[in-house]
GROMACS .gro file of C-alpha atoms in nm:
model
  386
    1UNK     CA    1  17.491  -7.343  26.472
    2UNK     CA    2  17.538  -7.375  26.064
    3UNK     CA    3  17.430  -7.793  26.149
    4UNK     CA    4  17.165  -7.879  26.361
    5UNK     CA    5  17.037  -8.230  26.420
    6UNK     CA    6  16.739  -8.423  26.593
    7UNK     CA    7  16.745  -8.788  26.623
    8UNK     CA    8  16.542  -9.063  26.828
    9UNK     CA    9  16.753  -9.105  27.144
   10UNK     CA   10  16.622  -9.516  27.130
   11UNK     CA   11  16.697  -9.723  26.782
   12UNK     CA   12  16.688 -10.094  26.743
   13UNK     CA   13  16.898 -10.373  26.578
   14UNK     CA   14  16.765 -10.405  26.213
   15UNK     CA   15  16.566 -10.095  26.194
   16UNK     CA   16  16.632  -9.810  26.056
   17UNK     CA   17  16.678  -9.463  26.260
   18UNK     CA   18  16.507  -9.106  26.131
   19UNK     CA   19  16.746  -8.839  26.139
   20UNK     CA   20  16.655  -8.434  26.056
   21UNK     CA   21  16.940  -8.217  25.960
   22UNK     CA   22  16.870  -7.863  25.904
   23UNK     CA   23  17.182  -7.669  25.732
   24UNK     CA   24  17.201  -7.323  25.838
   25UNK     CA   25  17.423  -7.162  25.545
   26UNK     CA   26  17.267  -6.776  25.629
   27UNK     CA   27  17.520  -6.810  25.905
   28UNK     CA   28  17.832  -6.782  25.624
   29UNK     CA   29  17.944  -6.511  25.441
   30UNK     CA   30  17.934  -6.622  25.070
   31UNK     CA   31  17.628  -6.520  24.885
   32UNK     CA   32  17.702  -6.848  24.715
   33UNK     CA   33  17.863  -7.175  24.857
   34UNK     CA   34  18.069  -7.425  24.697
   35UNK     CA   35  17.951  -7.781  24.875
   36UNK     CA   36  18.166  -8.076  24.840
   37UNK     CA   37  17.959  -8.310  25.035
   38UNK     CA   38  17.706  -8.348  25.372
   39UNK     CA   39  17.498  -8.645  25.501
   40UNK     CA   40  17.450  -8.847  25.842
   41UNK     CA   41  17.678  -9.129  25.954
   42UNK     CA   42  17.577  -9.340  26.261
   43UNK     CA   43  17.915  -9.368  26.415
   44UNK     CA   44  18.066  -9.657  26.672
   45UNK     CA   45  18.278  -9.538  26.944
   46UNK     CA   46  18.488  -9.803  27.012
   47UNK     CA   47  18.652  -9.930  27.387
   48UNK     CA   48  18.975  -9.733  27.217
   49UNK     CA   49  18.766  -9.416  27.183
   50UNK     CA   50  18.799  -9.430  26.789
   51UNK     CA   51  18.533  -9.406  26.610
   52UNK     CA   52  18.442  -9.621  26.322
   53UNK     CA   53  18.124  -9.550  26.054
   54UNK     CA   54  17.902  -9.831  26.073
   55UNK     CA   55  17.603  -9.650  25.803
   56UNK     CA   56  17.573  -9.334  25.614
   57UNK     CA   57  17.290  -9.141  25.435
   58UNK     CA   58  17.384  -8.881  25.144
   59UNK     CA   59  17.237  -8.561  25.143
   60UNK     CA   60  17.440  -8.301  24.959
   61UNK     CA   61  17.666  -8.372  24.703
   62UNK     CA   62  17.929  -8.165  24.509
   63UNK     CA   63  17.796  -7.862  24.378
   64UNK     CA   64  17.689  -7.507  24.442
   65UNK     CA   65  17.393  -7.360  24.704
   66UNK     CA   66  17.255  -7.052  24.746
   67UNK     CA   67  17.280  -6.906  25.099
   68UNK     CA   68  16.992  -6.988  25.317
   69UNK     CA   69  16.813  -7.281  25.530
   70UNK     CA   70  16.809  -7.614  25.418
   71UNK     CA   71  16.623  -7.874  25.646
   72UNK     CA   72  16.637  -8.245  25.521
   73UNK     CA   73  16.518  -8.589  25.650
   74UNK     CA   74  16.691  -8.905  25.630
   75UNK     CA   75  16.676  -9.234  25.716
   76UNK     CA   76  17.030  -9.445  25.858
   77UNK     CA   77  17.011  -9.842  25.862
   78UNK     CA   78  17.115 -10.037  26.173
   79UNK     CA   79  17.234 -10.407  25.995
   80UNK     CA   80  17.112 -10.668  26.201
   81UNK     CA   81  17.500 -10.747  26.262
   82UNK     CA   82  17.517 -10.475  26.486
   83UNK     CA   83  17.683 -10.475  26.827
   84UNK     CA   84  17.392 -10.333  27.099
   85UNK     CA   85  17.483  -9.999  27.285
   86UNK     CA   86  17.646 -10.189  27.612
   87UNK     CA   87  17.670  -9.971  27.972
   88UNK     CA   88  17.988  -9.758  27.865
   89UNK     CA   89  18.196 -10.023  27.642
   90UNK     CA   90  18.025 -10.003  27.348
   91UNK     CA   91  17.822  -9.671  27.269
   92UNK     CA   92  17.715  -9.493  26.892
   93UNK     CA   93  17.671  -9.157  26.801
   94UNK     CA   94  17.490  -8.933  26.453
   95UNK     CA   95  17.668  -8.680  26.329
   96UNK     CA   96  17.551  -8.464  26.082
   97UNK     CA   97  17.816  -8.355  25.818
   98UNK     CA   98  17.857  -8.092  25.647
   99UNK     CA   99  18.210  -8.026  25.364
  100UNK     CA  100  18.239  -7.699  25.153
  101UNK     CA  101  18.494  -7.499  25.049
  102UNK     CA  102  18.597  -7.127  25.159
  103UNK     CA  103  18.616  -6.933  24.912
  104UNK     CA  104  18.899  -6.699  25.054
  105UNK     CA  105  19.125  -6.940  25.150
  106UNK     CA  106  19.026  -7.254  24.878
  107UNK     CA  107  19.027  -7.469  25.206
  108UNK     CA  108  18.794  -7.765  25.254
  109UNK     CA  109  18.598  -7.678  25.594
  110UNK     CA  110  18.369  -7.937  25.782
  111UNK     CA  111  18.085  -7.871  26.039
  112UNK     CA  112  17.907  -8.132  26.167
  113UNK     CA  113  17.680  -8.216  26.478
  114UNK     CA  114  17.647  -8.500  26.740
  115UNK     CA  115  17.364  -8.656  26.895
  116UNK     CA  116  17.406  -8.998  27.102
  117UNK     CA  117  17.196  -9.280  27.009
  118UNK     CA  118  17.107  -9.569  27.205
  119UNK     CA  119  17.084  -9.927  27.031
  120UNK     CA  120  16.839 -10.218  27.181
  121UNK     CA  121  16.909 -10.557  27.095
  122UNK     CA  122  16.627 -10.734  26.884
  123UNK     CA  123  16.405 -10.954  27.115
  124UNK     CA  124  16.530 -11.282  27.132
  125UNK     CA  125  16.380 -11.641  27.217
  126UNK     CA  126  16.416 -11.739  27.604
  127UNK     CA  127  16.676 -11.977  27.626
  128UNK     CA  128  16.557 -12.320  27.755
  129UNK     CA  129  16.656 -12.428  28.086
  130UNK     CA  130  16.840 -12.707  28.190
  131UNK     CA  131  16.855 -12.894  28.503
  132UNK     CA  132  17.229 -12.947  28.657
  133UNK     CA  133  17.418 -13.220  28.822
  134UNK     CA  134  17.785 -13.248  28.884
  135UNK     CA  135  18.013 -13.474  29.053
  136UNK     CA  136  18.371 -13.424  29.075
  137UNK     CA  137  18.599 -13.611  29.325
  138UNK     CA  138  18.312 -13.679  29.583
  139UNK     CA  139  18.186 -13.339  29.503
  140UNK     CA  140  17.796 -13.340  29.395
  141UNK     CA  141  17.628 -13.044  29.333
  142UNK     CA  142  17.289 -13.016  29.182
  143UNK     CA  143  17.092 -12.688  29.075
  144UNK     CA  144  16.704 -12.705  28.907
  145UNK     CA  145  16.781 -12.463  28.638
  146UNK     CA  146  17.091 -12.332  28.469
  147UNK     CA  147  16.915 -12.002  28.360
  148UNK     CA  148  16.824 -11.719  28.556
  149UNK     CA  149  16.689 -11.318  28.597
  150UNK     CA  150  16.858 -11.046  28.745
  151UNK     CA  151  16.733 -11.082  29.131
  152UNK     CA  152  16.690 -11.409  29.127
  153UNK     CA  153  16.827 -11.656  29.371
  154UNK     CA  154  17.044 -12.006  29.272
  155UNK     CA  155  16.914 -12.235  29.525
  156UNK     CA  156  17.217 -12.489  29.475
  157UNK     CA  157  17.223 -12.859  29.677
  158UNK     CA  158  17.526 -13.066  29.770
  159UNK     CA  159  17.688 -13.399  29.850
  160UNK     CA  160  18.078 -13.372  30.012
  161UNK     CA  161  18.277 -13.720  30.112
  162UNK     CA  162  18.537 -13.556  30.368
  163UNK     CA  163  18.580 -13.207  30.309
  164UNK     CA  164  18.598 -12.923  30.560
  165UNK     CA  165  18.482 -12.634  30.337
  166UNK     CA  166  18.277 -12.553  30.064
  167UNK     CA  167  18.317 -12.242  29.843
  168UNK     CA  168  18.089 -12.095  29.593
  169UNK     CA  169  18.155 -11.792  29.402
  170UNK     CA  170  17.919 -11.592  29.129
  171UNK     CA  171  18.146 -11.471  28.854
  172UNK     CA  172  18.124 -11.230  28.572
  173UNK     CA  173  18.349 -11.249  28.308
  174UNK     CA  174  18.367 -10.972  28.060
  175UNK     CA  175  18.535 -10.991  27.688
  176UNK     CA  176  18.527 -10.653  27.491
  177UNK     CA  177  18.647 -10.730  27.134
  178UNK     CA  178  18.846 -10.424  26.973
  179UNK     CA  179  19.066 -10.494  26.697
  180UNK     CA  180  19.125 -10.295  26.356
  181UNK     CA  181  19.459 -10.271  26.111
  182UNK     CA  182  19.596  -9.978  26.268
  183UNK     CA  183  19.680 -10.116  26.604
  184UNK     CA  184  19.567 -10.469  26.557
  185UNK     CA  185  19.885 -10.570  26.769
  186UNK     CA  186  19.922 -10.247  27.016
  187UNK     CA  187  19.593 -10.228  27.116
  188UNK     CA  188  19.510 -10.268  27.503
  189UNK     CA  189  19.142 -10.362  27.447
  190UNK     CA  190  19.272 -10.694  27.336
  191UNK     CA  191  19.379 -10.790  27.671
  192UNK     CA  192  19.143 -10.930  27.850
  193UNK     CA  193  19.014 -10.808  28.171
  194UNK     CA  194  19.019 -11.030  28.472
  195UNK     CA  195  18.695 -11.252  28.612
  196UNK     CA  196  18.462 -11.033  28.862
  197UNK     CA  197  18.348 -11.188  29.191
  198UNK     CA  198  17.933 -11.120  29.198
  199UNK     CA  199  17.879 -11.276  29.475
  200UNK     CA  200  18.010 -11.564  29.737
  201UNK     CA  201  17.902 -11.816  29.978
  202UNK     CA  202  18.160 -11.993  30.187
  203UNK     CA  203  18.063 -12.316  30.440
  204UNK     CA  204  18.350 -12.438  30.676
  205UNK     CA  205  18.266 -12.766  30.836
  206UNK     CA  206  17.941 -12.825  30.599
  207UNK     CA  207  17.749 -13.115  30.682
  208UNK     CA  208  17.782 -13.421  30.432
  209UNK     CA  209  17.446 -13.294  30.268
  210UNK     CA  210  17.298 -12.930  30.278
  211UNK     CA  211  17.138 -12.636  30.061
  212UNK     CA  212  17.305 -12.285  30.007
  213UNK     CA  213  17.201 -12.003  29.786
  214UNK     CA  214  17.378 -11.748  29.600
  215UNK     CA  215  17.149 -11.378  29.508
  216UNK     CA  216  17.188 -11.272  29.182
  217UNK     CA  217  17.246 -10.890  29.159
  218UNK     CA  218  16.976 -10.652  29.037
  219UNK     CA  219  17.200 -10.500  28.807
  220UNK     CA  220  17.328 -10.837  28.681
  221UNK     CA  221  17.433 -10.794  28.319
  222UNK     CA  222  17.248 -11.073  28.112
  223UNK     CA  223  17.420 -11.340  27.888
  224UNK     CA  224  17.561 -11.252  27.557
  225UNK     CA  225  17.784 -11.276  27.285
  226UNK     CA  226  17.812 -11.013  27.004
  227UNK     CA  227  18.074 -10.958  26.719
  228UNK     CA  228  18.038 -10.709  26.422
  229UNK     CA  229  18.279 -10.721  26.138
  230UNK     CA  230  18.332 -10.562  25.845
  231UNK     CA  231  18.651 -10.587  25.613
  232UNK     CA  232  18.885 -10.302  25.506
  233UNK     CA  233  19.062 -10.481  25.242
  234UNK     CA  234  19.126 -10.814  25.134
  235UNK     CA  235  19.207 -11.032  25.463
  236UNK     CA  236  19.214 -10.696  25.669
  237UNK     CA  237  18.912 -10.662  25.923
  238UNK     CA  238  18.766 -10.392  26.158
  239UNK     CA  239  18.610 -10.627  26.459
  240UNK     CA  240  18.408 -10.495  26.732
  241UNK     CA  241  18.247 -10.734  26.959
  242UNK     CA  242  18.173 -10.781  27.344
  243UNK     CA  243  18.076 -11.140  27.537
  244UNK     CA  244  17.910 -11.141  27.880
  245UNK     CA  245  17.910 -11.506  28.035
  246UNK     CA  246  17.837 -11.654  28.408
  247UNK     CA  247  17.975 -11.920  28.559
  248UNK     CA  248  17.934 -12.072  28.938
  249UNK     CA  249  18.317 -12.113  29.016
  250UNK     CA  250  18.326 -12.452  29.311
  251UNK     CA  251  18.593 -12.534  29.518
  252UNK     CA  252  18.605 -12.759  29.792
  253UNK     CA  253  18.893 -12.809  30.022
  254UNK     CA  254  18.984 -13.169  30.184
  255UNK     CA  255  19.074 -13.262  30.550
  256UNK     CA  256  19.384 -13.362  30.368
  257UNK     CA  257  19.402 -12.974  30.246
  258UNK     CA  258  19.310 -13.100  29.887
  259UNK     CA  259  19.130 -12.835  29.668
  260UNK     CA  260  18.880 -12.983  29.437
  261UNK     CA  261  18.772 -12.680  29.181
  262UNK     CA  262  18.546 -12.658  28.882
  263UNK     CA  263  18.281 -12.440  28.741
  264UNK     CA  264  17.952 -12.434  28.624
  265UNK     CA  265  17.850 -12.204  28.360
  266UNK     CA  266  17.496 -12.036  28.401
  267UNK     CA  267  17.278 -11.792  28.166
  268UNK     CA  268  17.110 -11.501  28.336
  269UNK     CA  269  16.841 -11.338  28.119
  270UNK     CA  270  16.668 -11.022  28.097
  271UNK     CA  271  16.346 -10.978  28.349
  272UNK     CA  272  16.009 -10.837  28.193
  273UNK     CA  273  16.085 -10.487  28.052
  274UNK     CA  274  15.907 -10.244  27.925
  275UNK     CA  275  16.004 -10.148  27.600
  276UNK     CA  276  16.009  -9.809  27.510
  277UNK     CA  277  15.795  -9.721  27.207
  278UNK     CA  278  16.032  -9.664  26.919
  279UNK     CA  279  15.849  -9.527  26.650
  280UNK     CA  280  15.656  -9.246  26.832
  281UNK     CA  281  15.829  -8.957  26.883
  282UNK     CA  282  15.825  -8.691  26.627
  283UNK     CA  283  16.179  -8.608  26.495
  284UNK     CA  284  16.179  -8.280  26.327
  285UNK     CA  285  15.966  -8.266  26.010
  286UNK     CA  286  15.872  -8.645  26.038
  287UNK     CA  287  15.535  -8.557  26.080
  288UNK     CA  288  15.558  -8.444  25.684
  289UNK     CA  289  15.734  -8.732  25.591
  290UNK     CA  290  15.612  -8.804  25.278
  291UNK     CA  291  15.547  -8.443  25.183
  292UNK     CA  292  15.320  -8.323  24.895
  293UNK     CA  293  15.263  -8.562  24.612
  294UNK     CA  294  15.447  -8.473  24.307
  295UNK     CA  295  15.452  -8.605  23.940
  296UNK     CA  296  15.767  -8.575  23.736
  297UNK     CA  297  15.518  -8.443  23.460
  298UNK     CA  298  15.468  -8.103  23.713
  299UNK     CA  299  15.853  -8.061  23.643
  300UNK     CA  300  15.873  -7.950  23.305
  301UNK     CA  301  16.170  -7.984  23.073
  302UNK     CA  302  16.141  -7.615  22.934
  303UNK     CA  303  16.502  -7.629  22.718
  304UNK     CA  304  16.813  -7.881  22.725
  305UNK     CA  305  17.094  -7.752  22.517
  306UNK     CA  306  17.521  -7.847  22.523
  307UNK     CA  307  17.718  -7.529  22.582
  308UNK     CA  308  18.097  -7.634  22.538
  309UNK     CA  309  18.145  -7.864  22.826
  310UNK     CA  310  17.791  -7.852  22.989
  311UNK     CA  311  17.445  -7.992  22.976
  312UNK     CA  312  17.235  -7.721  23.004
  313UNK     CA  313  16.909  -7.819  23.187
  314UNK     CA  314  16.628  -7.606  23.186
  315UNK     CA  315  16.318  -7.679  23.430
  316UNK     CA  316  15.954  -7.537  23.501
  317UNK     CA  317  15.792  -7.554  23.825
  318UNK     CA  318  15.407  -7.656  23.728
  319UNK     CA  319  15.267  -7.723  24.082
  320UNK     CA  320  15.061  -7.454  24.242
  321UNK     CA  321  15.347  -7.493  24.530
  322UNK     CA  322  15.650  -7.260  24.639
  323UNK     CA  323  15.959  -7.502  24.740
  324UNK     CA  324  16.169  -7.402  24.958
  325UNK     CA  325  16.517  -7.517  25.062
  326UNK     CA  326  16.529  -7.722  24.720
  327UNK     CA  327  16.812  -7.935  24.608
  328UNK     CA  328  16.810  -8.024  24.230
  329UNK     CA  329  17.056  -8.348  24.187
  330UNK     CA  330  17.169  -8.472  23.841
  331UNK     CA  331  17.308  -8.803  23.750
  332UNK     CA  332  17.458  -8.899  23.446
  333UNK     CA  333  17.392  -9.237  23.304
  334UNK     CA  334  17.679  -9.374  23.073
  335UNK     CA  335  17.609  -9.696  22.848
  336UNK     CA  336  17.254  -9.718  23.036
  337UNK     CA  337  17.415  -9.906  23.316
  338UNK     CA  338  17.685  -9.659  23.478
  339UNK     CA  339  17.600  -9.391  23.681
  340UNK     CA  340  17.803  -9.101  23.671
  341UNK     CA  341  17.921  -8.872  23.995
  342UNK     CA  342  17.592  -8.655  24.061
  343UNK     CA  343  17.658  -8.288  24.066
  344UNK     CA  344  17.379  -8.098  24.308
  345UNK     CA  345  17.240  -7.705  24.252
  346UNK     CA  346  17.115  -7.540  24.600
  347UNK     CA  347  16.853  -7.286  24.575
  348UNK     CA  348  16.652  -7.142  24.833
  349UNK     CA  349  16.312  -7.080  24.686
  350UNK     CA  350  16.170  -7.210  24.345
  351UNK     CA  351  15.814  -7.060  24.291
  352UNK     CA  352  15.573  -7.184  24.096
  353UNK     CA  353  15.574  -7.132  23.730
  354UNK     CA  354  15.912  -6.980  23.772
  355UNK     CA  355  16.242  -7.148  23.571
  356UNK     CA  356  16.566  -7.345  23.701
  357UNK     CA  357  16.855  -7.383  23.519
  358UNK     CA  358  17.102  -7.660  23.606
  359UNK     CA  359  17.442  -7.795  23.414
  360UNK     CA  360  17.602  -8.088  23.457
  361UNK     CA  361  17.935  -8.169  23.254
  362UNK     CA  362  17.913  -8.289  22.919
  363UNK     CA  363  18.017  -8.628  22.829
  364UNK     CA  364  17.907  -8.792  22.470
  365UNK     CA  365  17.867  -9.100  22.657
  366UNK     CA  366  17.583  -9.005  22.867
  367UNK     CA  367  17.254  -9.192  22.751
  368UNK     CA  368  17.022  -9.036  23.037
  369UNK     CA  369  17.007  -8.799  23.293
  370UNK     CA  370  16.841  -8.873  23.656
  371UNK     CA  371  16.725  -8.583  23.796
  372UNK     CA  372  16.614  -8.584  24.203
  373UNK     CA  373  16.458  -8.277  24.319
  374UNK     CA  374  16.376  -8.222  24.691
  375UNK     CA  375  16.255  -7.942  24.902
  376UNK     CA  376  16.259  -7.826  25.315
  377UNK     CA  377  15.916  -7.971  25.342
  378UNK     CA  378  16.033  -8.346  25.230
  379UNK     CA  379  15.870  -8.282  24.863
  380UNK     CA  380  16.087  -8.536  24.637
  381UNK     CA  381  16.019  -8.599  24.269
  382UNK     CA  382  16.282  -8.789  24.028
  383UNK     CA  383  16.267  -8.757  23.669
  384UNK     CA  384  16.460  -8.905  23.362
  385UNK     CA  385  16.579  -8.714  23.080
  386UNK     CA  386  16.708  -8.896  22.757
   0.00000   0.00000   0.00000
């Protein structure tokens, strides 16, 4: 595959995610390749199936590579906003991108690769429980908590004055949120879906006082309510969100034939889990994260010259290293506080001692040039140039 990718299958609200993309560009034709643009995006899929960007991390930018392997580490950040992966409603994906042109037909072609990702909710403080006690129409009921786990049962007590039956029902109530410009109005996912019944207990000819129990299922979902937002344009929004709430629905039915109904709404929190550990495995080159240590002084500015429309850079490996896979990135600086579009040069080994020469496109309003040089084995080194 020209785009391979390795990410941690487990990420976390608020924390970054490491990514490793390794571009194999021996797999085209051209002895030299005109990139346009790669990077990772951590994608939403949405209950529509579209997909919506929710972070990105640049990695290539416009400019031209020599044919060969480049392997590159990155890091994607998770906002704290973000919606947690949810059973099959709400799900996320990496894809590693990859844009260049072919230079037969002048076409823009993209390659990319997926890996799913799974995103835990940050821990959050147990809720504090509440006793309950309801009376409606000579209808008492009384529970000892109003929050509960997964396999856990609601020991519920109750008063009737002249009813024949007593019905108790466990209900689910799902609300996916999935709303964006295109089909703000169309879209099905705004419909909500109807109430599920989790479980029932029915009493005909209860006794004026008695106990029943409902069991909470093992599976059982816990309370929540999530939204992530983020806007297109001015008063136009992308919203992806989904609630989970419970709720005890009661009805009670006269000797008249008289239904009393209400409900009671209940939390149901996670059990004890064990969390995975999320910052052990090894994703590609992680291990040589922070690479060798490099000065911009061991880059040396051998010649910088304008020839017509370019800035002709001219640059000296001093280290006693051989880079690999390196990416040389230059950035103009206009007026000291505007940073021109970076152009990017691609060559596949720089040994040391041995020259580089780079051009970016002349403009007499450049002040500085940022230079950011990086290699296969996550060597990075940035250096200014007046």
């Amino acid at each position: 595959m020209l785009v391979n990718l390795e990410t941690e299958k487990i990420a976390k609200v608020g924390i970054p995610t490491t990514v490793s993309s390794k571009f194999n560009m021996n797999e085209l034709e051209e002895e030299q390749i005109d990139i346009t643009w790669g990077g990772v995006r951590l994608y939403i899929k949405r209950p529509c199936a579209k997909e919506l960007i929710i972070s990105k991390n640049d990695i290539f930018y416009k400019g031209i590579f020599e044919n060969g392997t480049y392997k590159r580490l990155r890091s994607i950040p998770i906002s704290r906003r973000v919606v947690p992966s949810i059973d099959s409603r709400i799900t996320y994906f990496i894809r590693a991108n990859l844009s260049l042109i072919n230079n037969k037909t002048k076409q823009e072609e993209n390659y990319f690769s997926d890996k799913s990702i799974f995103i835990k909710a940050t821990a959050t403080e147990r809720m504090s429980s509440h006793p309950i006690d309801v009376k409606i129409k000579g209808v008492a009921i009384s529970i000892s908590k109003d929050t509960f786990m997964p396999d856990e049962n609601i020991d519920l007590e109750y008063t009737l004055e002249n009813y024949k039956e007593l019905n108790v029902e466990l209900i689910q109530d799902i609300n996916t949120i999935c709303q964006c410009p295109e089909f703000w109005k169309q879209c099905v996912h705004n419909k909500k879906k109807p109430p599920i019944q989790k479980a029932k207990s029915n009493i005909k000819n209860p006794p004026t006082n008695g106990k029943l129990n409902l069991k909470i299922p093992t599976d059982a979902e816990p309370s929540h309510n999530y939204l992530w937002e983020t806007q297109v344009s001015l008063g136009v929004n992308h919203r992806v969100g989904d609630q989970n709430s419970w709720y005890l629905k009661i009805e009670a039915t006269s000797f008249k034939g008289e239904k009393t109904q209400f409900t009671i709404p209940i939390n149901i929190i996670e059990g004890k889990v064990t969390e995975p550990d999320l910052f052990s495995p090894i994703v590609g080159e992680k291990s040589n994260a922070l690479g060798k240590i490099i000065t911009p002084d061991q880059i040396e500015l051998v010649k910088k010259e304008i020839d017509g429309n370019s800035i002709k850079i001219t640059l000296k490996n001093k280290t006693k290293n051989n880079f690999e896979g390196v990416t040389i990135q230059v950035s103009g600086i206009q007026s000291e506080f505007f940073e021109l579009p970076p152009n990017m040069l691609g060559k596949i080994k720089w040994d040391s001692n041995q020259d580089i020469t780079v051009n970016y496109k002349y403009n007499p309003d450049i002040t500085m040039l940022q230079l950011k040089i990086e290699d296969n084995n996550q060597n990075t080194v940035s250096k200014n140039i007046s």
